[in-house]
Short mmCIF file of C-alpha atoms and ligand atoms in Angstrom, two decimals:
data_model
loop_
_atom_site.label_atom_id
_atom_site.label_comp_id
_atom_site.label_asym_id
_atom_site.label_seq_id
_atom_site.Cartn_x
_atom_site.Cartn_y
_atom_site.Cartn_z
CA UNK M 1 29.28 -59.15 -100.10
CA UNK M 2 31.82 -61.29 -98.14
CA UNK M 3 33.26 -60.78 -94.94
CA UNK M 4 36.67 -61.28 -93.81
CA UNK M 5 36.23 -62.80 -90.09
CA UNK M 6 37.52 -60.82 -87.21
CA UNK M 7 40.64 -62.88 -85.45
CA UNK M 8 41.44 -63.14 -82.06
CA UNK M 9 40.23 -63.85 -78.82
CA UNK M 10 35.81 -63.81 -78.20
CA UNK M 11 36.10 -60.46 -76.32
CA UNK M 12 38.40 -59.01 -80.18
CA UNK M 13 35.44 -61.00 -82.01
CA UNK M 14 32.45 -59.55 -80.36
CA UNK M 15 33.71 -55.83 -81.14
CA UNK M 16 35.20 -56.34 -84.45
CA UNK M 17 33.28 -53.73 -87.10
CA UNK M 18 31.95 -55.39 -90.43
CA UNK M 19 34.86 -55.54 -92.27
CA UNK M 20 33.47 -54.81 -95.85
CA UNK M 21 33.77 -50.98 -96.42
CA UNK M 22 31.55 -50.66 -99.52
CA UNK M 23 28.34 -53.02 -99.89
CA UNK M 24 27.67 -54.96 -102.64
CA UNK M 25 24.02 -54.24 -102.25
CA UNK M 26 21.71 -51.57 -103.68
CA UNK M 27 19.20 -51.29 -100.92
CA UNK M 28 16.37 -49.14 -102.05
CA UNK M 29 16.32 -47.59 -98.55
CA UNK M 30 18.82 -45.31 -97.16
CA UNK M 31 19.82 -47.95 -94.16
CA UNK M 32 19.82 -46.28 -90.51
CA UNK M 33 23.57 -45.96 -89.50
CA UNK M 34 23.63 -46.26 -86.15
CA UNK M 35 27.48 -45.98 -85.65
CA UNK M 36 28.83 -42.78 -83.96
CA UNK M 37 32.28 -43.11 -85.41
CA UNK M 38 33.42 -43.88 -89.06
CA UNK M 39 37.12 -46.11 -89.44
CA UNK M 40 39.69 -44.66 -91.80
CA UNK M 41 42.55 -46.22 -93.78
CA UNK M 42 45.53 -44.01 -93.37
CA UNK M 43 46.05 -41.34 -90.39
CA UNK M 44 46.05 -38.60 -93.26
CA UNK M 45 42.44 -39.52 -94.45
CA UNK M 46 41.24 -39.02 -90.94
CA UNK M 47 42.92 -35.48 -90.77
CA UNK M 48 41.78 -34.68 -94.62
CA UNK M 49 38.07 -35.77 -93.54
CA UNK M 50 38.31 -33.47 -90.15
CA UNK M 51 39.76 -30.47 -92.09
CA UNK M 52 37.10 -31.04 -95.06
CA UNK M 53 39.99 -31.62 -97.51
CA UNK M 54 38.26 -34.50 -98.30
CA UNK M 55 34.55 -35.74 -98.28
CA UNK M 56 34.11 -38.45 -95.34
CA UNK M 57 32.15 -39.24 -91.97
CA UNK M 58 33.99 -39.23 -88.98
CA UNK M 59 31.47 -38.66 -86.04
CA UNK M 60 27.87 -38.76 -86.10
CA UNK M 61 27.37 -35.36 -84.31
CA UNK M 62 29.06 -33.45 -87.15
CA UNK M 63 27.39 -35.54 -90.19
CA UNK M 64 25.95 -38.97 -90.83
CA UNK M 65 24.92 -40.95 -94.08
CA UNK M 66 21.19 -41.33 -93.04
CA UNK M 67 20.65 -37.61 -91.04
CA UNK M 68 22.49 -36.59 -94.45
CA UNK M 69 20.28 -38.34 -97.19
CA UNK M 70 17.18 -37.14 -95.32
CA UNK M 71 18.30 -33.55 -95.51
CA UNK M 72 19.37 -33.56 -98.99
CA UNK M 73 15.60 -34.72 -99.86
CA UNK M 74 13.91 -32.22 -97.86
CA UNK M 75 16.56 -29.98 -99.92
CA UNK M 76 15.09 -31.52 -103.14
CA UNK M 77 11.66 -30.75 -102.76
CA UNK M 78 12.59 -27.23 -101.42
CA UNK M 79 15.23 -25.96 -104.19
CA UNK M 80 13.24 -27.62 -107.23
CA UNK M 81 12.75 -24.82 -108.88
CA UNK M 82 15.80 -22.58 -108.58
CA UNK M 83 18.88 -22.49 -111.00
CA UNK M 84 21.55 -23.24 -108.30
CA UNK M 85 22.13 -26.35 -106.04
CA UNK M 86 20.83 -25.68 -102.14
CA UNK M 87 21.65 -28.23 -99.13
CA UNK M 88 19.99 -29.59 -96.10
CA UNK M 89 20.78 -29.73 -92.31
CA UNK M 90 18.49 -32.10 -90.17
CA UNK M 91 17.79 -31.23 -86.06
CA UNK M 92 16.70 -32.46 -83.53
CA UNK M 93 13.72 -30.99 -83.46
CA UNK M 94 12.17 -27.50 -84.93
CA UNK M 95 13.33 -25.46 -82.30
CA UNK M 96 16.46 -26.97 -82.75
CA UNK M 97 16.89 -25.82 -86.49
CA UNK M 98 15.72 -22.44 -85.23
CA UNK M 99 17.89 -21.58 -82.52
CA UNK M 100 21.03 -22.97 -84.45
CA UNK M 101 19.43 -20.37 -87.75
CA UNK M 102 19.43 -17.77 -85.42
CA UNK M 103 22.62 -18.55 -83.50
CA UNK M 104 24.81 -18.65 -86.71
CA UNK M 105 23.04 -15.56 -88.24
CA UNK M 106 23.77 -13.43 -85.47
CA UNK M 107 25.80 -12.08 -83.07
CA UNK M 108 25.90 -9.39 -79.60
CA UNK M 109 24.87 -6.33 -80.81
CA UNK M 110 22.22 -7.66 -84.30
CA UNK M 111 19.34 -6.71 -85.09
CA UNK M 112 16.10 -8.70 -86.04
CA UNK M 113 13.08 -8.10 -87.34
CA UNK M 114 10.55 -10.66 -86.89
CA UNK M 115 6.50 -10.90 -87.60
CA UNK M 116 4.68 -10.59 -84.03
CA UNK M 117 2.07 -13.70 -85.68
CA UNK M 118 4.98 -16.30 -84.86
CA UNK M 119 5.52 -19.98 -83.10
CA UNK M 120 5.54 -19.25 -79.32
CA UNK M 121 8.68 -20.83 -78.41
CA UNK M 122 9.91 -18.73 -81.56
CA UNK M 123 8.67 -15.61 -79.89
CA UNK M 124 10.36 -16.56 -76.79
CA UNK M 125 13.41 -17.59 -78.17
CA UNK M 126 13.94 -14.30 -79.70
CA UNK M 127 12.33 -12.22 -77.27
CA UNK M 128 13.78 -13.68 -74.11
CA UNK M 129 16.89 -16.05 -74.30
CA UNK M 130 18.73 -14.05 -77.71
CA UNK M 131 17.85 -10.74 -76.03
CA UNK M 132 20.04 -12.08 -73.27
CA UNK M 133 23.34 -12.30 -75.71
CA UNK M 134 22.76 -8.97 -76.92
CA UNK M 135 20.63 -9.82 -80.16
CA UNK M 136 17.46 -7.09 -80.20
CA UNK M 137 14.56 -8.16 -82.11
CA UNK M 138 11.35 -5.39 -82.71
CA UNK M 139 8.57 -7.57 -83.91
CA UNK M 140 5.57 -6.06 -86.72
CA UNK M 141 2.67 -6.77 -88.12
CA UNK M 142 4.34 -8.74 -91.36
CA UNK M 143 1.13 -8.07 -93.76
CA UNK M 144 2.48 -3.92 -93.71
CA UNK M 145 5.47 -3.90 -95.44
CA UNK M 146 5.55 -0.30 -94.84
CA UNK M 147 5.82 -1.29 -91.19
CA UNK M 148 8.22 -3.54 -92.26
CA UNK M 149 10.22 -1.65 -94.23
CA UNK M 150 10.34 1.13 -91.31
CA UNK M 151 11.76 -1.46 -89.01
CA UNK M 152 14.06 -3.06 -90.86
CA UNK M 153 17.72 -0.91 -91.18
CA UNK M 154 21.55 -0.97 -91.97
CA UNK M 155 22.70 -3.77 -89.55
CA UNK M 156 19.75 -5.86 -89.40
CA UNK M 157 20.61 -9.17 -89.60
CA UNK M 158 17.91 -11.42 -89.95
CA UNK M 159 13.74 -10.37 -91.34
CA UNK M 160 11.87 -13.53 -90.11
CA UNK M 161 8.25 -14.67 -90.53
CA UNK M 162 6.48 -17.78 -91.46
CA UNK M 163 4.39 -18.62 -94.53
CA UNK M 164 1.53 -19.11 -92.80
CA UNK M 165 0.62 -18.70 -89.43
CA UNK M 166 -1.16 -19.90 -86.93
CA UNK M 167 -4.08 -20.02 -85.80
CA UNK M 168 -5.47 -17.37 -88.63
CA UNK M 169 -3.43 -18.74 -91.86
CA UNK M 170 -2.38 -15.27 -92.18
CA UNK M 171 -0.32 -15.73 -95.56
CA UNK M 172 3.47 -13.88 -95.58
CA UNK M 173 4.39 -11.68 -99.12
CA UNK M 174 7.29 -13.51 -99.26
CA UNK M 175 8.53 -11.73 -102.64
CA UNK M 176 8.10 -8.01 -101.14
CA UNK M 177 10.00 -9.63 -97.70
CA UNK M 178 12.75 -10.54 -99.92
CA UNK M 179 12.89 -7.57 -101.55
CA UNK M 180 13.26 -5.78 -98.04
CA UNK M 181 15.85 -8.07 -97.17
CA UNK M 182 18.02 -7.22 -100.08
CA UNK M 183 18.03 -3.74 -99.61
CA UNK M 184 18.79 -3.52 -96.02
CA UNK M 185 21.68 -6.55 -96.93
CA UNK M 186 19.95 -8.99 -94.02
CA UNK M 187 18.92 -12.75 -94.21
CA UNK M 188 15.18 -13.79 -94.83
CA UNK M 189 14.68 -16.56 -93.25
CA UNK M 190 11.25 -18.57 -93.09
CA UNK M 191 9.44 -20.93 -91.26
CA UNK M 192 7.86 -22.97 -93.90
CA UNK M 193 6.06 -25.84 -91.34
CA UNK M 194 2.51 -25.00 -91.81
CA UNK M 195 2.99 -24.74 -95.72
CA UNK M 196 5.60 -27.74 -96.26
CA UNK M 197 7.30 -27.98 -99.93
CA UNK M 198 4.41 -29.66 -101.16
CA UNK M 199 2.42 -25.96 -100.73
CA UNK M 200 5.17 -23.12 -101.11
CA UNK M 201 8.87 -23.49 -101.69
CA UNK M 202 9.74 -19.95 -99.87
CA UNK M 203 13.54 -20.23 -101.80
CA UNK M 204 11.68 -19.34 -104.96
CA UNK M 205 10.30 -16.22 -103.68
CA UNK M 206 13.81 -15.07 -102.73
CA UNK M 207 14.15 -16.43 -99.12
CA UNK M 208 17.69 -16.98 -98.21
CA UNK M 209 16.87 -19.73 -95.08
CA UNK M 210 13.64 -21.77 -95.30
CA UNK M 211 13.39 -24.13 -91.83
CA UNK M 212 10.66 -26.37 -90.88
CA UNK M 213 9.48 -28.39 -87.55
CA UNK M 214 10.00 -31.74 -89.78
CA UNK M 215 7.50 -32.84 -86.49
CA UNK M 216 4.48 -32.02 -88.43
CA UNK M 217 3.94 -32.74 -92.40
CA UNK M 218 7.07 -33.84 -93.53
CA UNK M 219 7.21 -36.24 -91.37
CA UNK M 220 3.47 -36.43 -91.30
CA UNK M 221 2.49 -39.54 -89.01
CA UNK M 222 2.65 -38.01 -85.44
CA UNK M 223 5.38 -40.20 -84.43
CA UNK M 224 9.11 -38.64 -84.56
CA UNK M 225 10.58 -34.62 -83.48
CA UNK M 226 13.17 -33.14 -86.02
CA UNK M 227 14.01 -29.98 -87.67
CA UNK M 228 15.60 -29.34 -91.18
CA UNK M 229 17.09 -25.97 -92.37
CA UNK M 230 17.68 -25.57 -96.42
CA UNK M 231 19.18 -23.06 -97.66
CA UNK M 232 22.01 -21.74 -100.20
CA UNK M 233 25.95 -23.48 -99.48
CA UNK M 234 27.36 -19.95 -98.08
CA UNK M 235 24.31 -20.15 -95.36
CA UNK M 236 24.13 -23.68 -94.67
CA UNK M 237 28.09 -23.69 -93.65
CA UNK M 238 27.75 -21.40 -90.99
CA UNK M 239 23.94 -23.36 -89.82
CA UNK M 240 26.39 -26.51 -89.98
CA UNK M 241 29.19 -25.64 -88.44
CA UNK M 242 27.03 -23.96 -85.53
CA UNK M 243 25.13 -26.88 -85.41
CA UNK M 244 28.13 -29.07 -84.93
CA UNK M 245 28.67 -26.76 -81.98
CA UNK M 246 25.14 -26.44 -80.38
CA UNK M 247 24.60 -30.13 -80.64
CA UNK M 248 20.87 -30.84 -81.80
CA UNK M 249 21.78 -33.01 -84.32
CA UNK M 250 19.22 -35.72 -85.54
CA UNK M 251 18.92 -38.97 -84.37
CA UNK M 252 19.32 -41.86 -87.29
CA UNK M 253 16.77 -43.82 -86.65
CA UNK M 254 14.65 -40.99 -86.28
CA UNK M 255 15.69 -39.31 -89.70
CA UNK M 256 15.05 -43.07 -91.40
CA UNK M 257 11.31 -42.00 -90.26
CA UNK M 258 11.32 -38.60 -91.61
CA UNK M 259 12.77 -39.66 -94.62
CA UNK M 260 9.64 -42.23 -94.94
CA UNK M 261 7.20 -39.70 -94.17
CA UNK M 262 8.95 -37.69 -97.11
CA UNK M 263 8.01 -39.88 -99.98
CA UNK M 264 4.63 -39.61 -98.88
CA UNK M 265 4.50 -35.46 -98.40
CA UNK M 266 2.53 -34.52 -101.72
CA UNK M 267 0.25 -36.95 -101.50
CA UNK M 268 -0.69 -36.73 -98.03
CA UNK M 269 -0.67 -32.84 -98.18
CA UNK M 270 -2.62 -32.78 -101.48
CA UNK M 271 -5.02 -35.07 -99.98
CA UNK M 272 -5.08 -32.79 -96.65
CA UNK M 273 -5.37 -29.60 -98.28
CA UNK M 274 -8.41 -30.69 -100.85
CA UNK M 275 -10.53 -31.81 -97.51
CA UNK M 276 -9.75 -28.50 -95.57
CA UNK M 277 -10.91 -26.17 -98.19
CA UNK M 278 -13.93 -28.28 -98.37
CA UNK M 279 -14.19 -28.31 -95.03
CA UNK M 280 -14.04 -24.55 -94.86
CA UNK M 281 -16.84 -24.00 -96.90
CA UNK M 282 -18.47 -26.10 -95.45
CA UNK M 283 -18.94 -24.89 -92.36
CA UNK M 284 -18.37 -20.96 -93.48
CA UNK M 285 -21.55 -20.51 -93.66
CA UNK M 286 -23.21 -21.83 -90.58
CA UNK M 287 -25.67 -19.71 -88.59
CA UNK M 288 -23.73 -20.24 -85.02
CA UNK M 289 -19.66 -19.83 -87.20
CA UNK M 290 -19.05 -16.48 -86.97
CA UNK M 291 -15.95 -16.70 -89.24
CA UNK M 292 -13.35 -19.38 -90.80
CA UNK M 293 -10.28 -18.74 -91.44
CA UNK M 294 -8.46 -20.71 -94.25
CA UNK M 295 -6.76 -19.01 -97.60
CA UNK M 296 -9.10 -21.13 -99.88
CA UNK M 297 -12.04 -18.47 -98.70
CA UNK M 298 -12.42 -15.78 -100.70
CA UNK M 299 -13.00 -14.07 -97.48
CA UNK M 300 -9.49 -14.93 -96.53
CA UNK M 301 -7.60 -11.45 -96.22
CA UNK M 302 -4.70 -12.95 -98.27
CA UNK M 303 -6.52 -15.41 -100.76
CA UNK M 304 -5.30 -13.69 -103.76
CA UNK M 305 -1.87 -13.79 -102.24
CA UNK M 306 -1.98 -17.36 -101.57
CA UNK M 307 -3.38 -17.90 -105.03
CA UNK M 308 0.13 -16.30 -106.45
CA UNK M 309 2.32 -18.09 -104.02
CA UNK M 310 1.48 -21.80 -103.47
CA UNK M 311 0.82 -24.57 -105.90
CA UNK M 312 -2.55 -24.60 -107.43
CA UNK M 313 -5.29 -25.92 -105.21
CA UNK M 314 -3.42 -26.33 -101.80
CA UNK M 315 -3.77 -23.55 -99.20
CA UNK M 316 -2.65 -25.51 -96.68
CA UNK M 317 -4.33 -27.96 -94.37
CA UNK M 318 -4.90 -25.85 -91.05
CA UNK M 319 -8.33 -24.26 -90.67
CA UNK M 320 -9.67 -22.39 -87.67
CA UNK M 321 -13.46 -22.32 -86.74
CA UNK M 322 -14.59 -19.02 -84.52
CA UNK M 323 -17.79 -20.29 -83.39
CA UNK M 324 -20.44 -17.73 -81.63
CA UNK M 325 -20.79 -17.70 -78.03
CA UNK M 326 -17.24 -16.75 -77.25
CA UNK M 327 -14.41 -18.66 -74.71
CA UNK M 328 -17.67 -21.64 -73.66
CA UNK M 329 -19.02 -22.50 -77.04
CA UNK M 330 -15.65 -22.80 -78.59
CA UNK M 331 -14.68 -24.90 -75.93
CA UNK M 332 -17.46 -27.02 -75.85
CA UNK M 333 -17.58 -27.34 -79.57
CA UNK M 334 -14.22 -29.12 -79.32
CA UNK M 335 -15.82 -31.25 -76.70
CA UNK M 336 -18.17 -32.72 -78.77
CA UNK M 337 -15.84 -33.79 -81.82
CA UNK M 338 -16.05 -37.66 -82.79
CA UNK M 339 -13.92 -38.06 -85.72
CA UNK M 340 -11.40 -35.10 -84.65
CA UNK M 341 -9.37 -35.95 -81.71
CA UNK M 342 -8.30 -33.05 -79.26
CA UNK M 343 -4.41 -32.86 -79.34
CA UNK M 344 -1.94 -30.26 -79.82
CA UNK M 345 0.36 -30.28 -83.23
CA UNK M 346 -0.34 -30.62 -87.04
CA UNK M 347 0.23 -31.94 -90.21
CA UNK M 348 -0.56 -36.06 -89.05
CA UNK M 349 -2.73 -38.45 -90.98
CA UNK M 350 -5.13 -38.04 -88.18
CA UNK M 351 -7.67 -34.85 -87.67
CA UNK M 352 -6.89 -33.01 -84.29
CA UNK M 353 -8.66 -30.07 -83.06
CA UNK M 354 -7.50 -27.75 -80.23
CA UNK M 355 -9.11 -24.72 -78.34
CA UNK M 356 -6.87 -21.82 -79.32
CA UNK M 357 -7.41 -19.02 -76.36
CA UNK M 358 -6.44 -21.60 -73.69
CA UNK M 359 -3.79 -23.23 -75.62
CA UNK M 360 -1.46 -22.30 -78.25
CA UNK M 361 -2.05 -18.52 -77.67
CA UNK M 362 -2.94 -18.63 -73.47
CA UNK M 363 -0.15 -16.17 -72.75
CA UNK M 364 -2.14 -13.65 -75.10
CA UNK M 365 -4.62 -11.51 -73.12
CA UNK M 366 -8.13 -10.52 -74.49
CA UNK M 367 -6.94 -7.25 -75.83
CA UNK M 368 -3.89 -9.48 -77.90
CA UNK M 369 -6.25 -11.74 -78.97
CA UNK M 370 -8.38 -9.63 -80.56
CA UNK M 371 -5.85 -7.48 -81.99
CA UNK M 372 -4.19 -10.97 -83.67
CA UNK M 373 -7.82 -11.72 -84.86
CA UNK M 374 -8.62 -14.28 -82.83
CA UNK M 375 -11.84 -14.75 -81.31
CA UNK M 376 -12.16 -16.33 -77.62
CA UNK M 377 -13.87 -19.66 -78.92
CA UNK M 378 -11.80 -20.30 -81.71
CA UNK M 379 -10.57 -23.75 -82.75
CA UNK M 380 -7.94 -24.43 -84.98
CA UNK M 381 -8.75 -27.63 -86.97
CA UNK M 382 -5.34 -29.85 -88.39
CA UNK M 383 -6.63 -31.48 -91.28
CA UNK M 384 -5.65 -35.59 -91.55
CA UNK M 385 -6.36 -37.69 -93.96
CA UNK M 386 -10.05 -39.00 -93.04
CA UNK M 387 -12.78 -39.01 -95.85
CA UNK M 388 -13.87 -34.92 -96.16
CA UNK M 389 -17.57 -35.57 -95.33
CA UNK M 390 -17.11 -38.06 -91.93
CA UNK M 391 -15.01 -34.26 -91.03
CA UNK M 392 -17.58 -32.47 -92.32
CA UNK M 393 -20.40 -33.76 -90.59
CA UNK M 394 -18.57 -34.23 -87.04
CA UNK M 395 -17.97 -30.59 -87.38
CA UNK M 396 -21.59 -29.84 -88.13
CA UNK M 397 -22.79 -32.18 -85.49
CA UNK M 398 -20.32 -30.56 -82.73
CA UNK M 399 -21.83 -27.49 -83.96
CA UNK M 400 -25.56 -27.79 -83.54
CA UNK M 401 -24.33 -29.45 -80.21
CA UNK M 402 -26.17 -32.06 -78.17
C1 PLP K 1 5.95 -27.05 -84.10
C2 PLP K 1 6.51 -25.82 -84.67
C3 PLP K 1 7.82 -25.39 -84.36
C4 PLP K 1 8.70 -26.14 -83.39
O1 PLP K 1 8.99 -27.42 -83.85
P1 PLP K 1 9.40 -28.62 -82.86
O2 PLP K 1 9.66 -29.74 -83.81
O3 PLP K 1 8.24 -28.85 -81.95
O4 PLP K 1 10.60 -28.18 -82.12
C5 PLP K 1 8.30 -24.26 -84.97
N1 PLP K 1 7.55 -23.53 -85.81
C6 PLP K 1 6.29 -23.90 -86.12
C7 PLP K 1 5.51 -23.06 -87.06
C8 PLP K 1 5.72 -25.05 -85.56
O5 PLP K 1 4.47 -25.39 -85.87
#
């Protein structure tokens, strides 16, 4: 590629953009553009880009090249199987992609209907700061779609769950959801995050949103916060424009890194999901485990669900453990973990365990807890990417304690 020099003074020089609009290159990598404003020819392209009249970047909070390549792959993986085209929109973070979902899909006076087995910050969102702008939401048990069905109405905007859900992998009917959804004319949309498109493409199953924290598998190495939404072109204009208001848009260099961890989701997710089923089993039947909970089990309420739904041989990659002894034992059975490291979040390379009563679900009292299923000494296990018997036998060892 050549380069016309920039003339004038040093101060003209030192600012001068590369002149060269279109590389000669191929890189094999999506670059990371950095630049928060794009350079036109005429004054008219600048207005047809800004109107939409004609395709273009102008500035980096509405769309970018790399945020926009990253999105369209997530997109990829997600609409693979259905007959028409869906698009991407990248976040900040999760809760970015969320909010913005919820944001554009509703308005003073809607009505939501959302599974009570959700992401705290999701709960919260919904139950606290959208209550506040006159969006109701009534929250049920999202295995009874009779309960469902009885809380869903005309004028409900939005049904919302997620395919599986922590801590107890609780597995949504995604096909009887979206057939609820169609009847009452509102939106399913899903939170896909503890499944990724490497487990369950929820788009297939008649979702109309699917949104992820791109935090955990997708981008999969514990190292960058984003959020993606996917979802038909009539939804993903009003995400996008909303989005362009909100402002969570995704950094670049930070999409370049989700983008990376992309290429590597069905490996790393096979991979994880193979050693959590065995690791399940494993420890399933151990005199002081009072329970596991992972859709591999035929114990698992929903295994023959999660046999229909995701792709053959991956049930995920998050287990939990309910050890006997209650709130101590589970607590000290964390303690004494070697290989698995005690951290909060999912879906890294690297096995991290996490005491659920005191963390994730603290808010929930005693009576909650055991109404969600949850025991008091239950740990939730994120699978990683170490070999399945150094897991294995960690857990075992933590186990028999000492
Ligand atoms: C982590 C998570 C979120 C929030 O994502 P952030 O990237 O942390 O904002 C939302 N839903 C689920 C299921 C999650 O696990």
């Amino acid at each position: 590629m050549s380069y016309t020099p920039a003339a004038g003074g040093e101060h003209t020089r030192a600012v001068s953009p590369p002149s060269a609009a279109v590389p000669a290159e191929r890189p094999m990598r999506m670059p990371v553009h950095r630049a928060t404003t794009y350079a036109f020819d005429t004054s008219q392209d600048y207005a047809d880009v800004l109107s939409g009249a004609q395709q273009g970047y102008s500035y980096a909070r509405i769309d970018s090249p790399t945020v926009d390549a990253f999105a369209e792959a997530v997109a990829a993986l997600e609409g693979a199987g259905l007959p028409d085209r869906v698009r991407g929109q990248a976040f900040a973070s999760g809760m970015g992609a969320l909010s913005t979902v919820f944001m554009a899909l509703t308005e003073a006076g809607s009505h939501v209907v959302a599974s009570r087995s959700i992401y705290g910050n999701t709960y919260s969102l919904l139950d606290r700061l959208l209550r506040r702008f006159g969006v109701r939401t009534d929250f049920v048990d999202i295995t009874d779609l009779d309960a469902v069905r009885e809380a869903v109405r005309p004028g409900t905007a939005v049904l919302f769950t997620e395919t599986l859900s922590n801590p107890t992998m609780t597995v949504s009917d995604l096909p009887g959801l979206a057939q609820i959804a169609r009847e009452a004319g509102a939106a399913l949309v899903v939170d896909s995050t503890f499944a990724s498109p490497a487990v369950c493409r929820p788009l297939e199953y008649g979702a109309d949103v699917v949104v992820h924290s791109a935090t955990k598998y997708i981008g999969g190495h514990s190292d960058t916060t984003g959020g993606v939404a996917v979802a038909a072109p009539s939804f993903i204009d009003r995400i996008r424009s909303a989005r362009v208001d909100l402002g969570p848009c995704l950094a670049p260099d930070e999409a370049y890194l989700l983008h990376r961890g992309l290429e590597t989701l069905p490996l790393r997710v096979q991979r994880q999901c193979g050693t959590a089923a065995l690791f399940a089993a494993a420890l399933q039947d151990h005199p002081l485990v009072e329970r596991v909970d992972h859709p591999s089990l035929d114990s698992h309420p929903q295994a023959a669900l999660a046999a229909k739904l995701f792709d053959p041989g991956r049930y995920g990659a998050v287990v939990t453990v309910h050890p006997r002894g209650g709130w101590e034992a589970g607590m000290a059975f964390a303690d004494r973990l070697r290989v698995a490291t005690i951290a909060a979040s999912l879906g890294g390379t690297h096995t991290l365990a996490g005491h659920v009563a005191s963390t994730s679900h603290r808010n929930m009292n005693d009576v909650e807890l055991a109404a969600a299923g949850i025991s008091p000494g239950a740990v939730r296990f994120s699978i990683g990417l170490e070999d399945p018997q150094d897991l294995i036998g960690d857990a075992l060892a933590a186990l028999g304690g000492n």
